[in-house]
Coordinates of C-alpha atoms in Angstrom, one line a residue:
X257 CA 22.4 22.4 18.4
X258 CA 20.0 22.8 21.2
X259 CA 19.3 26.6 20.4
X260 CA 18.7 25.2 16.4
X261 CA 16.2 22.8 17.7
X262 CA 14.1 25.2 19.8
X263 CA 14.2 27.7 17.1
X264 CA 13.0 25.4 14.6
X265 CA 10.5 24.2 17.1
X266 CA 9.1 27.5 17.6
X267 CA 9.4 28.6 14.2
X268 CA 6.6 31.1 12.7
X269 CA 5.7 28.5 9.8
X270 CA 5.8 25.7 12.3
X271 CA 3.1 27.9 14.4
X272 CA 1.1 28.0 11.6
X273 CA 1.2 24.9 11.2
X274 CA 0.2 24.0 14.2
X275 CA -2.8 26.8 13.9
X276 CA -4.3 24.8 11.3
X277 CA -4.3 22.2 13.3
X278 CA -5.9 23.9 16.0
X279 CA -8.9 25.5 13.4
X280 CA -9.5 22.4 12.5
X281 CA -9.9 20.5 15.4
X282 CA -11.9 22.9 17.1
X283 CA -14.0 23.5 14.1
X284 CA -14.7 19.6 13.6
X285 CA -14.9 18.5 17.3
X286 CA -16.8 21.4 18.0
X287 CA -19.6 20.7 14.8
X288 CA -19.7 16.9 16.0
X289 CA -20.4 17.6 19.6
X290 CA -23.4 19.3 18.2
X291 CA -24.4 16.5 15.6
X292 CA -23.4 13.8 19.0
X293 CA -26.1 16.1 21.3
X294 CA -28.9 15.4 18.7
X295 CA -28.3 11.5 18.0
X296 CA -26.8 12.6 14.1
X297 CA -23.9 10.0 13.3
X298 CA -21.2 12.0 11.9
X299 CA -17.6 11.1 13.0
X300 CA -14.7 13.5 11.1
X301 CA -12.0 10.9 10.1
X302 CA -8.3 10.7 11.9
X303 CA -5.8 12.7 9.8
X304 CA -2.9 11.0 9.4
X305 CA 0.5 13.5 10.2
X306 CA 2.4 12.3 7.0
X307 CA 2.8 16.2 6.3
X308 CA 5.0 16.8 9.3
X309 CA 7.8 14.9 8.0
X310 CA 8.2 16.9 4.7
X311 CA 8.1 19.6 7.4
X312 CA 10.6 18.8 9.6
X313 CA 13.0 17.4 7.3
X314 CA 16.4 19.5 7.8
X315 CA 16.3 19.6 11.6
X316 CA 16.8 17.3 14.1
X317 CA 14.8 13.8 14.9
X318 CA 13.4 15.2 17.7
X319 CA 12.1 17.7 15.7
X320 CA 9.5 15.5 14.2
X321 CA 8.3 14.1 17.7
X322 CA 8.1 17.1 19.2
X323 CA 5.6 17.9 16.5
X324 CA 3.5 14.8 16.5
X325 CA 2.9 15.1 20.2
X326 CA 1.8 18.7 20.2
X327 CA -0.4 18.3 17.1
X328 CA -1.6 15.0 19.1
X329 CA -2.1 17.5 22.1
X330 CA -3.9 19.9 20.4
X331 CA -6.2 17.3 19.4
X332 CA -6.6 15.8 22.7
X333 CA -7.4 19.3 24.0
X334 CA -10.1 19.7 21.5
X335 CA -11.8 16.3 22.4
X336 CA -11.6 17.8 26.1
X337 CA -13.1 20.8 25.6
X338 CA -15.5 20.7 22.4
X339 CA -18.1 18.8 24.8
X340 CA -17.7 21.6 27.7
X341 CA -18.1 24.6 24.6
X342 CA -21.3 22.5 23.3
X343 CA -22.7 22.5 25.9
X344 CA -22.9 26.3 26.8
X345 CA -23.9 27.2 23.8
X346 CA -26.7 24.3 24.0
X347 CA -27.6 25.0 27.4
X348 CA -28.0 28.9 27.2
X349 CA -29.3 28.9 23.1
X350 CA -32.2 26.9 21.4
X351 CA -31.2 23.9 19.4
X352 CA -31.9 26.6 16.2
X353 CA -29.9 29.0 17.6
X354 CA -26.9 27.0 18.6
X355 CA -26.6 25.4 14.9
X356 CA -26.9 28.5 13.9
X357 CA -23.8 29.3 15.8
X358 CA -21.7 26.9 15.4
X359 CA -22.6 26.7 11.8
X360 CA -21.6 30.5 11.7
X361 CA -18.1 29.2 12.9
X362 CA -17.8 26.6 10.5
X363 CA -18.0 29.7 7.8
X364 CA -15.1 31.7 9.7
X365 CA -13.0 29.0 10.3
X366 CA -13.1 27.4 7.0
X367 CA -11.7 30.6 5.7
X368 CA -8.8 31.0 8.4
X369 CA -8.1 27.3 7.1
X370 CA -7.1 28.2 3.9
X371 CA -5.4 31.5 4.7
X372 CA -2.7 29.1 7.3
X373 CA -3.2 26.1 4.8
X374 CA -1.6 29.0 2.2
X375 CA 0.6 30.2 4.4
X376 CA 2.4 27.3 5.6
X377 CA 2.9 26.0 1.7
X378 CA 4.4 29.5 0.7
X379 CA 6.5 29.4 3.7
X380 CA 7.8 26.3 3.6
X381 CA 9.6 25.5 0.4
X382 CA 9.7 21.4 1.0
X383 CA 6.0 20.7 0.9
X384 CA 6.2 22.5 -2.9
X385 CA 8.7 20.3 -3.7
X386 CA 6.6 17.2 -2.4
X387 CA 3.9 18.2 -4.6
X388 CA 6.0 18.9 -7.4
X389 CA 7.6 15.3 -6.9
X390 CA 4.5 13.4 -6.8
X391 CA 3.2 14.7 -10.1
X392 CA 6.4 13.5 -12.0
X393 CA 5.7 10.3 -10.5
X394 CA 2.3 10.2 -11.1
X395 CA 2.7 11.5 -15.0
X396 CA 4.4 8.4 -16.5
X397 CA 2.2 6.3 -14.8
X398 CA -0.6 8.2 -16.5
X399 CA 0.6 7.9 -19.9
X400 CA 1.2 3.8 -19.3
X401 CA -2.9 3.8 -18.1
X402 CA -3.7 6.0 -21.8
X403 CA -1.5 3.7 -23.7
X404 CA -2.9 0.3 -22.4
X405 CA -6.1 0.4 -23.8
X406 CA -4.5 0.4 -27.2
X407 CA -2.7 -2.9 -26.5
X408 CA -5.4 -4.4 -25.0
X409 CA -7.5 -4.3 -28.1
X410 CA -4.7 -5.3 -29.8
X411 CA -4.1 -8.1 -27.4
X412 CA -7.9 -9.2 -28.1
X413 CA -7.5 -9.0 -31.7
X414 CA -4.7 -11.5 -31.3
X415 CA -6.5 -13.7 -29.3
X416 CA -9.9 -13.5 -31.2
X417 CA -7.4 -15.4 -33.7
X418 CA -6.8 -18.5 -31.5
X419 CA -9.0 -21.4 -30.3
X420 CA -12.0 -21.0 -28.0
X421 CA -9.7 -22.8 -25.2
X422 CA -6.9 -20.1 -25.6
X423 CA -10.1 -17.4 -25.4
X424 CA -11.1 -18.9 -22.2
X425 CA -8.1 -18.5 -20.7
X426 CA -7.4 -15.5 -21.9
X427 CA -10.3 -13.9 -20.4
X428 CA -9.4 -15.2 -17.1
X429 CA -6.0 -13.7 -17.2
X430 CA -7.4 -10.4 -18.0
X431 CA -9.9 -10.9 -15.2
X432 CA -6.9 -11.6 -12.7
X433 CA -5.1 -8.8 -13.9
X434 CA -8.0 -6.5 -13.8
X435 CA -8.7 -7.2 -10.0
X436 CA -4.6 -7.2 -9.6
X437 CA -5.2 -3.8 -10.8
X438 CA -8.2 -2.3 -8.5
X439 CA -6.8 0.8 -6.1
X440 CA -7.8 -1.0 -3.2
X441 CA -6.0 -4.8 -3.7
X442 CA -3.2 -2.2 -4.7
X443 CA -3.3 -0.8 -1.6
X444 CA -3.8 -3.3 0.3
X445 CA -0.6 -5.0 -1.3
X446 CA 1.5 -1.9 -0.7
X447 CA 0.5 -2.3 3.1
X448 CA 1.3 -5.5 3.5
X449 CA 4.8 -5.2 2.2
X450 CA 5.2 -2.4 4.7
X451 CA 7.9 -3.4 7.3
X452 CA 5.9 -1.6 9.6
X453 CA 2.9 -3.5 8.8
X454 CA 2.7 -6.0 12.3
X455 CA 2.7 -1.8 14.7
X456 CA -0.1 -1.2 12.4
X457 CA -2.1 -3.9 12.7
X458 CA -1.8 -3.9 16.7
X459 CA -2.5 -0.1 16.2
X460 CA -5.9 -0.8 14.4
X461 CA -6.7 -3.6 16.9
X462 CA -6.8 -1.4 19.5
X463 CA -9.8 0.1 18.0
X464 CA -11.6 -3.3 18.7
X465 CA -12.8 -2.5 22.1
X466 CA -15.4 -1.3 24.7
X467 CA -12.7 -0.7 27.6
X468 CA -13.1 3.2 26.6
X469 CA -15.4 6.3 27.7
X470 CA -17.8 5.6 24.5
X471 CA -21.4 4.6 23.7
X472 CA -21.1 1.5 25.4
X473 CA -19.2 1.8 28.4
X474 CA -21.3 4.9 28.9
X475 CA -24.6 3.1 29.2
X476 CA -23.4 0.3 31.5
X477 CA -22.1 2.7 33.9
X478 CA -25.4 4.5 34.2
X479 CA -27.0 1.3 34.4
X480 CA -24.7 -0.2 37.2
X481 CA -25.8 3.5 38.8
X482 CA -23.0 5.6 38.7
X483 CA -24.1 9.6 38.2
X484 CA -23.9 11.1 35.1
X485 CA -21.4 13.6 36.9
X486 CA -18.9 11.3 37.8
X487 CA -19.1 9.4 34.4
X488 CA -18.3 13.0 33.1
X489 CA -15.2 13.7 35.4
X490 CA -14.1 10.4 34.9
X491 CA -13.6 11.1 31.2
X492 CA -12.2 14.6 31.5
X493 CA -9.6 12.6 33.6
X494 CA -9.1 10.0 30.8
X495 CA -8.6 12.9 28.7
X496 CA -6.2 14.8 30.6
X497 CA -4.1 11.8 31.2
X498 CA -3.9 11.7 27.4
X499 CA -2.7 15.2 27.0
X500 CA -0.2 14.2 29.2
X501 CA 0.9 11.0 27.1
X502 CA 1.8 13.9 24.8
X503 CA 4.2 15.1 27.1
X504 CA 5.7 12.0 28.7
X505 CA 6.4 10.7 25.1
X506 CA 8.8 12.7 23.9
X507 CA 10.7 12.4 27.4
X508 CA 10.9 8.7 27.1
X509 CA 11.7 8.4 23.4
X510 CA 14.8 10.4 24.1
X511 CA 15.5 8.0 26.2
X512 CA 15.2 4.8 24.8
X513 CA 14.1 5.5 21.1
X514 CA 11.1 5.2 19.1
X515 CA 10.7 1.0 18.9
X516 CA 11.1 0.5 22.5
X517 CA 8.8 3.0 23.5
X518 CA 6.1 1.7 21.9
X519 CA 6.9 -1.6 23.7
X520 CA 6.7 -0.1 27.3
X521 CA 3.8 1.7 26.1
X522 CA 1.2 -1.4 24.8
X523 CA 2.2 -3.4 27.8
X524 CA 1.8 -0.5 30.5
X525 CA -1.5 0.0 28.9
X526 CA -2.4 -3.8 29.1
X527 CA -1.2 -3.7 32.9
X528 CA -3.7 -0.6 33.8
X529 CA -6.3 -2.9 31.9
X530 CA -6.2 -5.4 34.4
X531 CA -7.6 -3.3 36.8
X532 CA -10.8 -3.9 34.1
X533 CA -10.5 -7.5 34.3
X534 CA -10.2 -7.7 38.4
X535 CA -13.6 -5.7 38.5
X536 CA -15.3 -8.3 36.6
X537 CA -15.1 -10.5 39.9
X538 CA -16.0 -7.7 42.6
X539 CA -19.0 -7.8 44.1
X540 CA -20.0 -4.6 44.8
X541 CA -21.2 -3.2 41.3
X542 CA -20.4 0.6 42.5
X543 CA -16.7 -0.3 43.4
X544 CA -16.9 -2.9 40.4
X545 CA -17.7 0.3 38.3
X546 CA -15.0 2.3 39.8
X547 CA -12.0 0.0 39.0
X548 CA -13.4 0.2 35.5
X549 CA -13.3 4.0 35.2
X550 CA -10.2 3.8 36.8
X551 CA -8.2 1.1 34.9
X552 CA -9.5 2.8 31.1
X553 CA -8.6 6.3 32.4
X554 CA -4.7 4.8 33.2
X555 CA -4.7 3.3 30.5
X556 CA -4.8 5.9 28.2
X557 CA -1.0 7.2 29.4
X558 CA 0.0 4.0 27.1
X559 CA -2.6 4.3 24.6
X560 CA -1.7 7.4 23.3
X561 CA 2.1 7.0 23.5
X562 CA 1.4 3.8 21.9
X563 CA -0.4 5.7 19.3
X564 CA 2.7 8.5 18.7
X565 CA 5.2 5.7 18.6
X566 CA 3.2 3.8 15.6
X567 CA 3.0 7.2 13.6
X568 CA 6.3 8.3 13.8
X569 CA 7.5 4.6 12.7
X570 CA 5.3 4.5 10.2
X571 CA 6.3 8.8 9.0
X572 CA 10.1 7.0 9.2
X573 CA 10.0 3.9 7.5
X574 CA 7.4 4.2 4.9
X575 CA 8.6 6.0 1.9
X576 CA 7.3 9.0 0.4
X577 CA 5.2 7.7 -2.3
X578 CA 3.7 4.9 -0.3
X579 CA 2.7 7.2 2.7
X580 CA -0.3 8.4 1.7
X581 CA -1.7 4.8 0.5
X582 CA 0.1 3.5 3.9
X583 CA -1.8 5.9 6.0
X584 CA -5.6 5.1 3.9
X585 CA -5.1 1.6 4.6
X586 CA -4.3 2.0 8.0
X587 CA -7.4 4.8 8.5
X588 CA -9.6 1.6 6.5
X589 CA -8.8 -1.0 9.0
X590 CA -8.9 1.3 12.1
X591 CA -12.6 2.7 11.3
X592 CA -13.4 -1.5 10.1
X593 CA -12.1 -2.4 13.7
X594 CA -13.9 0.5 15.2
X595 CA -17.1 -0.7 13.5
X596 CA -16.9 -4.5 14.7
X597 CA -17.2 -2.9 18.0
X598 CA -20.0 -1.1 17.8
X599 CA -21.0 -4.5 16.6
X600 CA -20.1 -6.9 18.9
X601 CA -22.3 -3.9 21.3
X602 CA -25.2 -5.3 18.8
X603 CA -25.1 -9.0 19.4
X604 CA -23.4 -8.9 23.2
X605 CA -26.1 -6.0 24.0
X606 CA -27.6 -6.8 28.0
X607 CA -25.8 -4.7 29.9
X608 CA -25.4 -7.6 32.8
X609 CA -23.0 -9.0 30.1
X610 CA -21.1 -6.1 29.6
X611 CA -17.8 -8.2 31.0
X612 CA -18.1 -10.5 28.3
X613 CA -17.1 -7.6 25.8
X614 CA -14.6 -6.5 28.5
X615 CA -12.8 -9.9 28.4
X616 CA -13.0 -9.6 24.8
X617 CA -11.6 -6.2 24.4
X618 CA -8.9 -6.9 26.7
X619 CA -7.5 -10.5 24.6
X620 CA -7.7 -8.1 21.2
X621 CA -5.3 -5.4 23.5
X622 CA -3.1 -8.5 24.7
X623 CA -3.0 -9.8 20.9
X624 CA -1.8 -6.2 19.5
X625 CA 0.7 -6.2 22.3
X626 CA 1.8 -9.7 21.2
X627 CA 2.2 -8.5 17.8
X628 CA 3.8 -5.7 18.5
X629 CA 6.7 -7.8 20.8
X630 CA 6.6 -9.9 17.6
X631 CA 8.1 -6.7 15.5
X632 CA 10.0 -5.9 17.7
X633 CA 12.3 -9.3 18.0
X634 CA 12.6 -9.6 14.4
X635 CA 14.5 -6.3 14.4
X636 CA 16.3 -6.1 17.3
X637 CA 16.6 -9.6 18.1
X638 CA 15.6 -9.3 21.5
X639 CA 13.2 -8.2 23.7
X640 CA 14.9 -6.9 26.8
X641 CA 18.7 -6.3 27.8
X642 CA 19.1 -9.3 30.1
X643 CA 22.8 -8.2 30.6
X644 CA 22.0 -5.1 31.6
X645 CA 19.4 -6.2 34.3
X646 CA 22.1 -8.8 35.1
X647 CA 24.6 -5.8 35.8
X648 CA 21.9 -3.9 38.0
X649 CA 21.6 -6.7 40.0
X650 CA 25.3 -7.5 40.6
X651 CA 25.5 -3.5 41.5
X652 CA 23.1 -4.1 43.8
X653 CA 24.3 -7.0 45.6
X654 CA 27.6 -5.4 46.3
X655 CA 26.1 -2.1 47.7
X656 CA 25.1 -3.9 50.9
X657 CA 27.9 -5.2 51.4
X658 CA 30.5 -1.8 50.5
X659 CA 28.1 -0.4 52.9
X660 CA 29.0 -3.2 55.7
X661 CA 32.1 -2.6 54.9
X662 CA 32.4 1.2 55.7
X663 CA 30.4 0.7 58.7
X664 CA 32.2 -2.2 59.7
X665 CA 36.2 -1.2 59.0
X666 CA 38.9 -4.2 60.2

């Protein structure tokens, strides 16, 4: 079983797929290191992994979050060291020159994209059969779309027969139904009746924040004084501790499964957040600054397990149909919270009141993580395993005394 799972793991196809991945990244986090360096505003959206599943279906669970955390590595690594490559090329190049070259790459790896995009979909016969599936679901739903038009005319014709009061209403049904009908209440309704709905929304809430190496934490760190050195090595630490969420993930889901994990991880990320809220009352502003670096970079250990544990509930529990409309919604409300907190930077913008937005960033972090413990009760019925910790501490009372025992024999 174990010799299955590694071979699967390390499968060519799987490679590949993790290749693409890698192109990818590189390609996009390299390109919008450039665009960041001269003020353009391009972000590349999250991909959602809903792909790996029809992948890894056939081999073992652990299959799947093995995969999610190195595809989630590989895209931690690329966030680490797309600024360190831009900057090189940037440093030792003209501005010209350096789009030139990273446009060149752009060109070369948008070509070994499609050769592992090709690749993988040849090699793996599942992901043909996911297409394949899709489009005999999608056909009758076509044909009912080219036949209504027909019975709406013949449902006016009928109602152009009745009273102006039946007309009236009329109209407003079709107006109800119409809105009923647009893609995004549609998907929004599909979300909704997601049981995975309450992990998503404290997924996307975590979005609402300043407590990260951004924009705004950025420029209230240089204006508390801190060099822009150690703002830099701060967040290559941040980083690094993410990349090693990827690791510690797996590990602990083994261990006590995919719901749970999620649990230990929004609360150890809300603890290392204190450290946040404690600087807000120190008085020197250099330490002050340092217990904030310090509490975000710790905190990502939970935000990105946090992040795995969400995704791979969501790859499990949604079905196949639904997962690509679950995982738009999710993107929608993700970049929506992102956005309010670029604006609350906007309207809370003096730098002297930069704990105001930390305060505020750290109730919408205790909220998801309230949410989250909501989810969890309703299916498992409980929170922790009070008989457990009960049992530990009736083990641990009697050590002492086995132990005065020995020492002590009548």
């Amino acid at each position: 079983m174990h010799s299955n799972f590694i071979n699967s793991l390390f499968d060519i196809k799987v490679n590949k797929f993790h290749s693409i991945h890698l192109t990818c990244d590189v390609n996009q986090h390299l390109w919008s290191c450039w665009c960041a360096f001269h003020s353009c505003r391009y972000h590349p959206n999250r991909k959602r992994m809903y792909r790996v599943v029809v992948i890894s279906e056939g081999h073992p669970p652990t299959v799947l979050t093995e995969m999610n955390s190195i595809i989630r590595r590989i895209d931690l690594t690329c966030k680490l060291l797309a600024p360190v490559v831009s900057g090189f090329i940037i440093s030792f190049l003209s501005v010209k020159a350096s789009a030139m070259t990273l446009a060149i790459w752009n060109c070369i790896a948008v070509w070994i994209e499609y050769w592992l995009f090709t690749s993988v979909y040849q090699g793996i016969p599942a992901l043909g059969e996911s297409s394949r599936r899709k489009i005999s679901r999608l056909l009758p739903r076509d044909l009912e779309e080219t036949s209504s038009p027909s019975r709406e005319r013949l449902s006016l014709l009928s109602q152009n027969e009745e009273s102006s009061a039946s007309e009236g209403k009329a109209w407003r049904r079709k107006l109800t139904k119409w809105v009923s009908k647009a893609p995004c209440v549609g998907a929004w309704r599909v979300y909704l009746q997601q049981d995975v709905v309450l992990p998503g929304v404290s997924l996307a809430l975590l979005f609402f924040t300043v407590l990260s190496f951004g924009t705004l934490m950025t420029a209230t760190l240089e204006w508390e004084g801190i060099p822009a050195f150690m703002i830099g090595i701060a967040r290559g630490i941040s980083a690094l501790i993410g990349v090693a969420a990827t690791v510690v993930y797996p590990v602990l889901q083994s261990h006590i499964l995919t719901l749970r994990t999620g649990l230990w991880s929004i609360w150890s990320q809300w603890t290392c957040l204190l450290v946040c809220v404690a600087s807000i009352w120190v008085q020197n502003h250099l330490f002050s600054a340092y217990m904030l670096m310090a509490g975000v970079a710790t905190s990502r250990l939970g935000l990105w397990m946090f992040d795995l544990s969400v995704i791979q509930q969501m790859q499990d529990q949604v079905t196949e149909s639904n997962r690509c409309v679950v995982g738009g919604v999710q993107n929608s409300l993700q970049s929506t919270m992102d956005l309010l907190g670029y604006a609350m930077g906007i309207i809370i913008s003096n730098p002297q009141d930069f704990w105001k937005l930390s305060i505020m960033s750290f109730s919408t972090v205790t909220l998801a993580g309230l949410l989250y413990s909501i989810h969890l009760y309703r299916v498992r019925k409980h929170l922790f395993h009070f008989e457990k910790l009960s049992m530990l501490v009736k083990v641990m009372k009697r050590s002492p005394e086995s132990a005065d025992s020995i020492s002590n024999p009548s």
